[in-house]
GROMACS .gro file of C-alpha atoms in nm:
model
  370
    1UNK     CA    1  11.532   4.854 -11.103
    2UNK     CA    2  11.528   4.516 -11.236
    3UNK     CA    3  11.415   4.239 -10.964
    4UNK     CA    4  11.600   3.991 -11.161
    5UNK     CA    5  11.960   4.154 -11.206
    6UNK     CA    6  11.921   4.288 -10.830
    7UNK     CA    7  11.909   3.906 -10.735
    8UNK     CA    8  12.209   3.751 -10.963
    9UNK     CA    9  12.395   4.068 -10.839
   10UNK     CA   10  12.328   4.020 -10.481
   11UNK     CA   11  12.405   3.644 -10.553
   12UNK     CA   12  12.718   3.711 -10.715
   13UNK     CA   13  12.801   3.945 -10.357
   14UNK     CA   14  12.730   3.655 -10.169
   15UNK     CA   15  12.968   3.443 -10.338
   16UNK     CA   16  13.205   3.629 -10.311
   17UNK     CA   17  13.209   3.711  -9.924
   18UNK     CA   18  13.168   3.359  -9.855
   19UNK     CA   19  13.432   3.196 -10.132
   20UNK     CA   20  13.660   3.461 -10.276
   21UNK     CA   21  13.767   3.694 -10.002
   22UNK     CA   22  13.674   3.444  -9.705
   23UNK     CA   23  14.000   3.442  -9.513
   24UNK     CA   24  14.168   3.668  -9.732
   25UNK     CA   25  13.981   3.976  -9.670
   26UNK     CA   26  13.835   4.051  -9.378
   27UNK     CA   27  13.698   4.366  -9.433
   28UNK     CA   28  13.559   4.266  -9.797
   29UNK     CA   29  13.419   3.952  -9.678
   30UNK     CA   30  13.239   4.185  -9.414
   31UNK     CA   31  13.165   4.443  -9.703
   32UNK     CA   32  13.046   4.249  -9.934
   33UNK     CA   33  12.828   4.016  -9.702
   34UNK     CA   34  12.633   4.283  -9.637
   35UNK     CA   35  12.610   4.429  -9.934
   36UNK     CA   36  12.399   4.125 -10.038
   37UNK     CA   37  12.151   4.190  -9.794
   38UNK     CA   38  12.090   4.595  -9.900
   39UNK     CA   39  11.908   4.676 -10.221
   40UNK     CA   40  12.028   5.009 -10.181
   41UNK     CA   41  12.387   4.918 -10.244
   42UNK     CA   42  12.372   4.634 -10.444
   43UNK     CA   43  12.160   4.867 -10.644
   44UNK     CA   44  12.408   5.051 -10.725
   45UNK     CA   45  12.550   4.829 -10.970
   46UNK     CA   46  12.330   4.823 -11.172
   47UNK     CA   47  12.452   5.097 -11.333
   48UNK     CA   48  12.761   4.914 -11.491
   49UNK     CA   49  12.691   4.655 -11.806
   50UNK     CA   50  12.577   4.313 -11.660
   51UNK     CA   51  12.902   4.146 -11.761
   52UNK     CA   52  13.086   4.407 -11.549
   53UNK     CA   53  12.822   4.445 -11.239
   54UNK     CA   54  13.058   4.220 -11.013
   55UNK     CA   55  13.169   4.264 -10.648
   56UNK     CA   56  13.474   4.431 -10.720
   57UNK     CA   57  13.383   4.700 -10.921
   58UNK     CA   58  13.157   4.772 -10.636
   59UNK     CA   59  13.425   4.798 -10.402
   60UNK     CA   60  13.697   4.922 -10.608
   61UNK     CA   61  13.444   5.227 -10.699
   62UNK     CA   62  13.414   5.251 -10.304
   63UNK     CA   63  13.778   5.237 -10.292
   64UNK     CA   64  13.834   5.515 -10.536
   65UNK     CA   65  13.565   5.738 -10.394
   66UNK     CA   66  13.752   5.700 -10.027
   67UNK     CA   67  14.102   5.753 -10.219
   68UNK     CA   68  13.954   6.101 -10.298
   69UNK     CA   69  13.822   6.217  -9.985
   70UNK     CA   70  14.160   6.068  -9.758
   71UNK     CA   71  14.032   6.270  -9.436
   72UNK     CA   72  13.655   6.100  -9.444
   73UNK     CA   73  13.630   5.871  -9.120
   74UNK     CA   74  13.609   5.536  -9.330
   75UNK     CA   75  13.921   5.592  -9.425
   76UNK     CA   76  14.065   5.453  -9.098
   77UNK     CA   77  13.926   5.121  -9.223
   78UNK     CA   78  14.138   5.140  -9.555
   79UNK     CA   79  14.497   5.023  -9.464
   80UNK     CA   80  14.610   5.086  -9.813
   81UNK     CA   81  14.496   5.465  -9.715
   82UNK     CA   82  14.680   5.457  -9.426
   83UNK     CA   83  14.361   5.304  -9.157
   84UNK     CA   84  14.462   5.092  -8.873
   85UNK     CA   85  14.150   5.037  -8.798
   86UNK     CA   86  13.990   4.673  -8.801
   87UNK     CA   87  13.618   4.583  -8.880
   88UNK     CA   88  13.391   4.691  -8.615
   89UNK     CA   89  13.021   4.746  -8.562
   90UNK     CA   90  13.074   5.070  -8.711
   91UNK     CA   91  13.231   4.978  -9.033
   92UNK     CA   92  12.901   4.855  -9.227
   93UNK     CA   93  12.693   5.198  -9.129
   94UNK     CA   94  12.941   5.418  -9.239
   95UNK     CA   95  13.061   5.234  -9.556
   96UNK     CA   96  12.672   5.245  -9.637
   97UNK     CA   97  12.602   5.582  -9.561
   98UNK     CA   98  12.951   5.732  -9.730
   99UNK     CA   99  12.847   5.513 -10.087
  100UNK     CA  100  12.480   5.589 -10.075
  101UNK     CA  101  12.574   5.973 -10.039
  102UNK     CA  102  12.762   5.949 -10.326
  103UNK     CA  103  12.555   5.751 -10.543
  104UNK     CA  104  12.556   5.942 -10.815
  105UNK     CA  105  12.955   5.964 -10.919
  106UNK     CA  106  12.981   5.555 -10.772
  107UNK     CA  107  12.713   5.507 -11.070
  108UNK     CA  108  12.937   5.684 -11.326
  109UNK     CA  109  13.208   5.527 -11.222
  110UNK     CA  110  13.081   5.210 -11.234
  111UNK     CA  111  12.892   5.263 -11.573
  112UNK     CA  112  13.219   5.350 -11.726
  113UNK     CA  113  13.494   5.128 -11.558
  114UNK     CA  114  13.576   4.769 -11.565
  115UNK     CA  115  13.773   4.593 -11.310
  116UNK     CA  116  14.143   4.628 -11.385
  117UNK     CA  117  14.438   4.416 -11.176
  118UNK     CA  118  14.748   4.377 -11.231
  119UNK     CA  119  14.890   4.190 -10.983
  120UNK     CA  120  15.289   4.217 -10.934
  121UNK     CA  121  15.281   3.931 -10.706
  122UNK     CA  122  15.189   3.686 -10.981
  123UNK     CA  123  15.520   3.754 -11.135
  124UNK     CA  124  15.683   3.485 -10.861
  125UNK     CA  125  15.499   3.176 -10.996
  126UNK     CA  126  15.519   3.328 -11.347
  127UNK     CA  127  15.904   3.313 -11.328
  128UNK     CA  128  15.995   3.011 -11.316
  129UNK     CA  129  15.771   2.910 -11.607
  130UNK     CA  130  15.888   3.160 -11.877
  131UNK     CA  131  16.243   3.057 -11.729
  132UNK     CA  132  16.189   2.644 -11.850
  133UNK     CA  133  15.993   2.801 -12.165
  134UNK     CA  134  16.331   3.039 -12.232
  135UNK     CA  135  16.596   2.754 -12.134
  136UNK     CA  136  16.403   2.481 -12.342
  137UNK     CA  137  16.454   2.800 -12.639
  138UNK     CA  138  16.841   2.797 -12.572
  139UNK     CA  139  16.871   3.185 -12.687
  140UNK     CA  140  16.665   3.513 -12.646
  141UNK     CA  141  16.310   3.493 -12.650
  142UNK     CA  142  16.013   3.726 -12.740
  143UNK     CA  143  15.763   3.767 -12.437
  144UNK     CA  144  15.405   3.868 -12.524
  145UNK     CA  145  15.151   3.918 -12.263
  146UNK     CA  146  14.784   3.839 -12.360
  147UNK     CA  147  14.531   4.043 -12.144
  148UNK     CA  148  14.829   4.300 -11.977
  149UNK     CA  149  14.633   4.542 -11.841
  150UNK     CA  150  14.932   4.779 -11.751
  151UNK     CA  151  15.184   4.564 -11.871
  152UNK     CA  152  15.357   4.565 -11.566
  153UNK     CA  153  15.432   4.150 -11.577
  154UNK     CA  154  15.637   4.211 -11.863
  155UNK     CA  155  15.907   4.350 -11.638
  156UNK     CA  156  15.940   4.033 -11.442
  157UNK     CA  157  16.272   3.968 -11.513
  158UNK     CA  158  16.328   4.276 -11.338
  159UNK     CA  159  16.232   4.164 -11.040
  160UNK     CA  160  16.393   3.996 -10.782
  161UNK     CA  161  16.271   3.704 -10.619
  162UNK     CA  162  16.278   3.513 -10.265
  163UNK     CA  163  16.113   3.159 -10.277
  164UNK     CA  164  16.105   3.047  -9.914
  165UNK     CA  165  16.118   2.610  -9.860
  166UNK     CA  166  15.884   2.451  -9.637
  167UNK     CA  167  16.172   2.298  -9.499
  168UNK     CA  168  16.355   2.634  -9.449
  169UNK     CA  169  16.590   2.660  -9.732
  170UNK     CA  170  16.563   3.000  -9.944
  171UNK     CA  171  16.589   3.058 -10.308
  172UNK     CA  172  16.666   3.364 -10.510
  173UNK     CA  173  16.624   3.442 -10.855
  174UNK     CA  174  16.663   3.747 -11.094
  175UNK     CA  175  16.890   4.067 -11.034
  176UNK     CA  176  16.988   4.149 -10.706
  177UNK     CA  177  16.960   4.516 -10.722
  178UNK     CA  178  16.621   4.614 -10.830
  179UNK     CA  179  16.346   4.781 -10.691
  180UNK     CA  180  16.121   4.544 -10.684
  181UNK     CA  181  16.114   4.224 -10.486
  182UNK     CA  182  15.929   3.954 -10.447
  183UNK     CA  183  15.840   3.665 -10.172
  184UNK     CA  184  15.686   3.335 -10.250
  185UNK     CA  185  15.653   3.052 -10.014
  186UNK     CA  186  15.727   2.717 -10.232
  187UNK     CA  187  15.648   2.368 -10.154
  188UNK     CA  188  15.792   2.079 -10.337
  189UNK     CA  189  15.533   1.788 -10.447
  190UNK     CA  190  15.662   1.461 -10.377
  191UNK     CA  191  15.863   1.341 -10.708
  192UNK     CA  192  15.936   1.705 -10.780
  193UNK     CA  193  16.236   1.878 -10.822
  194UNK     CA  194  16.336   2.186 -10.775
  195UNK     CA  195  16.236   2.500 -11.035
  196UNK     CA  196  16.520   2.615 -11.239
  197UNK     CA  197  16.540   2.997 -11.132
  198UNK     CA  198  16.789   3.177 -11.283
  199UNK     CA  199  16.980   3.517 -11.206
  200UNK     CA  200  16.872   3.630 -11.534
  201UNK     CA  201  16.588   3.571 -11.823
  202UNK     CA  202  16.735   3.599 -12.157
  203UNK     CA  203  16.380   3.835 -12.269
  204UNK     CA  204  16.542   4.044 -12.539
  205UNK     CA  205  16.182   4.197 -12.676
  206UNK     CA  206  15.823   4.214 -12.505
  207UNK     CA  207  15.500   4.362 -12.613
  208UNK     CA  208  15.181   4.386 -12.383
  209UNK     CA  209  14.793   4.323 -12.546
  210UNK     CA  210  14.472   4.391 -12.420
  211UNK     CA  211  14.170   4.510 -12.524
  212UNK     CA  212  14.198   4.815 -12.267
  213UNK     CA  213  14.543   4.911 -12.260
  214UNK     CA  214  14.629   5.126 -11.878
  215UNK     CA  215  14.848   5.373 -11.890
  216UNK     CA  216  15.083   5.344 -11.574
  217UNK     CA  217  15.209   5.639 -11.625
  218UNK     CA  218  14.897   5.783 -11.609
  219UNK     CA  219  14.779   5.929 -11.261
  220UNK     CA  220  14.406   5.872 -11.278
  221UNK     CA  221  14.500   5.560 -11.470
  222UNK     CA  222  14.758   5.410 -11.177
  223UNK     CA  223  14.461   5.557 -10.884
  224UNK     CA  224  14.203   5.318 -11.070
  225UNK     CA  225  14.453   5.047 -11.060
  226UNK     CA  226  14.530   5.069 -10.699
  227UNK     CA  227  14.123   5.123 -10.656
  228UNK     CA  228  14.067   4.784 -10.817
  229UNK     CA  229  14.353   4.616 -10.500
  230UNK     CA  230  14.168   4.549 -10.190
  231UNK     CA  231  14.201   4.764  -9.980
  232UNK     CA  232  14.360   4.599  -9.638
  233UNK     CA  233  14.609   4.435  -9.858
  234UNK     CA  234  14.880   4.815  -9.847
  235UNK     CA  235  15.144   4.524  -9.941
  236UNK     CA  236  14.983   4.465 -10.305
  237UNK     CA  237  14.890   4.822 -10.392
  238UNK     CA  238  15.288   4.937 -10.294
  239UNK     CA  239  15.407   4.695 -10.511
  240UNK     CA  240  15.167   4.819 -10.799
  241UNK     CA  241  15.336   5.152 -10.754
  242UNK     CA  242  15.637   5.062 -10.687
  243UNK     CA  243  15.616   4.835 -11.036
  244UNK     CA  244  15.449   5.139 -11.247
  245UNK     CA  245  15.739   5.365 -11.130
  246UNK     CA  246  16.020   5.096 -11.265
  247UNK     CA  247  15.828   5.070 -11.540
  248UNK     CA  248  15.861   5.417 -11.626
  249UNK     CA  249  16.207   5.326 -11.725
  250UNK     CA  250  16.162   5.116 -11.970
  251UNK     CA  251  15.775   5.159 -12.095
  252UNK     CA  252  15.671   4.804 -12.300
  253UNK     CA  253  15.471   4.840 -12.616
  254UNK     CA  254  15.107   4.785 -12.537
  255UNK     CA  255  14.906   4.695 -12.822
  256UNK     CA  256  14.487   4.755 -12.783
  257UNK     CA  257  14.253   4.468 -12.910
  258UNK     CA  258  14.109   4.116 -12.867
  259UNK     CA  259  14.302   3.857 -12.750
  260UNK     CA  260  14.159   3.631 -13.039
  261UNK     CA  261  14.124   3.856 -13.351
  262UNK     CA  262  14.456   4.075 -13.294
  263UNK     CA  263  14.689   3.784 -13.137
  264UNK     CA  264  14.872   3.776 -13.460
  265UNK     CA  265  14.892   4.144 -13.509
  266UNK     CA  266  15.057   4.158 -13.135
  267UNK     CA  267  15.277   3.930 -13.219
  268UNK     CA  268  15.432   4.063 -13.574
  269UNK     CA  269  15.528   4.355 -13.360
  270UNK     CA  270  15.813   4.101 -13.226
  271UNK     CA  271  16.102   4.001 -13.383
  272UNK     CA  272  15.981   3.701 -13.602
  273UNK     CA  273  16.371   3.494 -13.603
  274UNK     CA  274  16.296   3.481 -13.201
  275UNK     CA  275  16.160   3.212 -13.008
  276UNK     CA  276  15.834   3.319 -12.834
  277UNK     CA  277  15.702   3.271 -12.514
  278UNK     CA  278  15.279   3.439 -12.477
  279UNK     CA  279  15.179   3.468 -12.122
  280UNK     CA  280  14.835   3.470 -11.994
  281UNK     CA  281  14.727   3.547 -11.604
  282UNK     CA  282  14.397   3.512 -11.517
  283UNK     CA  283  14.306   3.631 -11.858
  284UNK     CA  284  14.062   3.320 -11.969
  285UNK     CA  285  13.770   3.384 -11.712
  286UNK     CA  286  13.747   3.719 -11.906
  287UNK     CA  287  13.653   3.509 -12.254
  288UNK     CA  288  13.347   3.325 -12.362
  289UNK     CA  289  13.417   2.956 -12.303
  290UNK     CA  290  13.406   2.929 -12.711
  291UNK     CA  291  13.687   3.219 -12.726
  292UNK     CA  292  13.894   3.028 -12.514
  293UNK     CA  293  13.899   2.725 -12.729
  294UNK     CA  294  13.955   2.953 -13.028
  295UNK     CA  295  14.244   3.132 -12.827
  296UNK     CA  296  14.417   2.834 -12.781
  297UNK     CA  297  14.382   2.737 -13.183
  298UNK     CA  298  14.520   3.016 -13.294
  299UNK     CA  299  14.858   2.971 -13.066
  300UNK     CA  300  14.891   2.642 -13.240
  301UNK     CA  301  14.887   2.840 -13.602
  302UNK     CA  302  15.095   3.069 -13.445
  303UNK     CA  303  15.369   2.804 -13.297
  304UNK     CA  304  15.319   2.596 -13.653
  305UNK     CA  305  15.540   2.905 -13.790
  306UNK     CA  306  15.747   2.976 -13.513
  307UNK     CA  307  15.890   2.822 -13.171
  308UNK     CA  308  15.633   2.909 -12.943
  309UNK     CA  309  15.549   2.847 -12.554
  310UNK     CA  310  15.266   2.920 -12.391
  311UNK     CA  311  15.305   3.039 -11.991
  312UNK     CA  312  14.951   3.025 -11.847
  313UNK     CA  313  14.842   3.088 -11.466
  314UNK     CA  314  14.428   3.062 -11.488
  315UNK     CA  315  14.183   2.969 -11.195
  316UNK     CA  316  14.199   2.560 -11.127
  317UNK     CA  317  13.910   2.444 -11.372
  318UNK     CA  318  14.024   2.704 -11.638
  319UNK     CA  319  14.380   2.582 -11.585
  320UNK     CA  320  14.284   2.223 -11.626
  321UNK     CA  321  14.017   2.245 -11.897
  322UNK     CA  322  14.257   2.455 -12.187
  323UNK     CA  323  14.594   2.348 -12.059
  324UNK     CA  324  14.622   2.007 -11.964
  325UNK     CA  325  14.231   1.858 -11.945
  326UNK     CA  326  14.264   1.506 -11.785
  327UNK     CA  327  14.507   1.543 -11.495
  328UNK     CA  328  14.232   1.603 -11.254
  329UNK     CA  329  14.440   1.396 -11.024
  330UNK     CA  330  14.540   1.739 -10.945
  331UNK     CA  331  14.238   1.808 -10.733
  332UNK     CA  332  14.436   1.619 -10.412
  333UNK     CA  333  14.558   2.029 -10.355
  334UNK     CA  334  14.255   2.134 -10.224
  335UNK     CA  335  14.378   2.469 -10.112
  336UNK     CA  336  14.473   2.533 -10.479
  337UNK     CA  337  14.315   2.805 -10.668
  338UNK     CA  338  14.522   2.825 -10.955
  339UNK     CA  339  14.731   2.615 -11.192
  340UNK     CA  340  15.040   2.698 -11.356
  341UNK     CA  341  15.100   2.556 -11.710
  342UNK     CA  342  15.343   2.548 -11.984
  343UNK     CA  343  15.241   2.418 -12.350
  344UNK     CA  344  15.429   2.429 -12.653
  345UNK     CA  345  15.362   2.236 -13.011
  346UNK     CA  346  15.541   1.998 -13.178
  347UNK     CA  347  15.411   1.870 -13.540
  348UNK     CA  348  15.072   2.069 -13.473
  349UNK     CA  349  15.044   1.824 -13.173
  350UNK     CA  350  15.043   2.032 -12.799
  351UNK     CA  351  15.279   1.882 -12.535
  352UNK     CA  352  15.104   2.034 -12.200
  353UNK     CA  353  15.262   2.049 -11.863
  354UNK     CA  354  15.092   2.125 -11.532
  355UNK     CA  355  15.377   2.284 -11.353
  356UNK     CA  356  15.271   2.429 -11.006
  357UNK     CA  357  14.914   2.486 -10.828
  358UNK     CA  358  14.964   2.874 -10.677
  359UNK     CA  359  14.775   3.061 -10.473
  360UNK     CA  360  14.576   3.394 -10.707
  361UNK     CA  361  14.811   3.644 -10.564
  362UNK     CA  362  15.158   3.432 -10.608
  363UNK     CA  363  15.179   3.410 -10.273
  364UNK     CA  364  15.256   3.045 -10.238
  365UNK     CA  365  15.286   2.781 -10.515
  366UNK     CA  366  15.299   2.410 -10.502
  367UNK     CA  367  15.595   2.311 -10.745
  368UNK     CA  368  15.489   1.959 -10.899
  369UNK     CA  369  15.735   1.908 -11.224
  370UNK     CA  370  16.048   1.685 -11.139
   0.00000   0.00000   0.00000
């Protein structure tokens, strides 16, 4: 065992207890606190590449383990498995001895999985920014989704949506009969107006790319997925299966490879005489810093032959530094942890737009464009 990659992984435990899950998650913010503490657990990691060992492929392999034993007594700390229970003095000696006694299949899981989210929830800040990018289009539109996972996002104008005022006043968007719907609490910046959210998105063609494609309609595929939600947050994983069972319907064309090297290929799969609109969602973090920059160059090639938009919702710095560097006036929202941007090209030249700051599970967005 490796002193050095024990210590960076118990670091990386650490910070996330105390900043990622701190008031989101009570019992992975217990979890994972102690986790730091116990070479044991955070031993177990190891086992996964070094750019995968992170906190919640820990936990989602916990997750999946308890998933497959339903009866085990830690399950009553797993609301998403049906537990009531809250954290108690008991929940850190069990957890411990139910992962170390299973060591050996958390290690294969781990040295063979990556994290994998797709969060429905996201598609509520995501709206109304593919619905500017489709209005400013003035016709049907091509979505592609850059780092899709399942793909589910590409169904979000499927979805219906409830964006509840500060001030009290409720606003709807998308179909009304659907299986899926959304809520969003929305704030208005001063100056801003409100988002245009229409009944309908004119998305006539979508295709999905990653580099690791998920299957939804896959049953060990859709358990990982609901592995990798946390696991006292039931709300998120029934909307996962709720969103993977719609999808069913109408299955989107997922393409496999890199985000960089095979953005073009992704996108000749769509009709070239439509406008385009590429979505990203927390897909940067997952690139070299020097990708990222190279990402973004090749959507300016790409919108120098066609109409293109570019729908991003990345964590605050990434947000800032790719989409619209030098409005760090921005950084009055404290509680932001996310920016939502729109970009498009004109003459080679990118016209960038910081539209909302939203919370990483679209449960709340700050609306700032008037």
């Amino acid at each position: 065992m490796s002193s050095d990659r024990l210590a960076e992984v118990k670091q990386r435990l650490q910070r996330f207890a105390e900043h990622e899950v701190a008031g989101a998650s009570p019992l992975y913010e217990h979890l994972a606190g102690h986790a730091a503490t116990d070479d044991d657990i955070a031993g177990l990691l190891l086992a996964a590449p070094d750019e995968q060992a992170k906190p919640t492929l820990l936990l989602a392999t916990a997750h999946r383990l308890v998933q497959a034993e339903p009866l085990h007594p830690l399950s009553r700390y797993y609301p998403t498995l049906g537990g009531f229970d809250g954290v108690d003095r008991e929940t850190w000696p069990l957890f411990r001895e139910f992962l170390l006694e299973r060591a050996e299949p958390a290690r294969a899981i781990m040295a063979t999985r990556s994290t994998q989210t797709n969060e429905v929830g996201r598609a509520a800040v995501l709206y109304p920014a593919v619905a500017l990018a489709a209005k400013q289009a003035t016709g049907k539109v091509a979505l592609l989704e850059v780092g899709c996972s399942a793909g589910l996002l590409l169904g979000l104008d499927r979805f219906n949506y409830r964006y509840q005022c500060a001030g009290g006043e409720q606003l709807t968007a998308g179909p009304a009969k659907t299986a899926i719907g959304l809520h969003c609490a929305l704030e208005l910046a001063p100056g801003a107006a409100a988002p245009h959210l229409p009944k309908k998105l004119p998305v006539a063609a979508r295709v999905g790319l990653d580099r690791e494609p998920v299957d939804a309609a896959d049953e060990e595929e859709l358990a990982w997925l609901e592995a990798c939600v946390w696991a006292d947050q039931p709300e998120r994983a029934r909307l996962l299966r709720s969103a993977a069972y719609e999808q069913r319907k109408h299955p989107p064309e997922l393409v496999a490879g890199d985000a960089v090297d095979d953005l073009r290929t992704a996108v000749d799969r769509l009709p070239a005489d439509m406008p385009l609109v590429v979505m990203t969602s927390h897909t940067l973090p997952y690139l070299a810093p020097e990708r990222r920059a190279e990402f973004v160059a090749e959507l300016a090639r790409l919108a120098g032959a066609r109409p293109l938009w570019w729908v991003s919702e990345e964590n605050y710095e990434v947000g800032l530094t790719h989409v619209a560097p030098g409005k760090e006036e921005l950084s009055y929202d404290r509680t932001a942890q996310c920016t939502l941007g729109l970009v498009s090209w004109s003459d080679g030249q990118p016209l960038a737009r910081v539209l909302a700051t939203t919370a990483p599970h679209g449960q709340r967005m700050t609306w700032l464009a008037g």
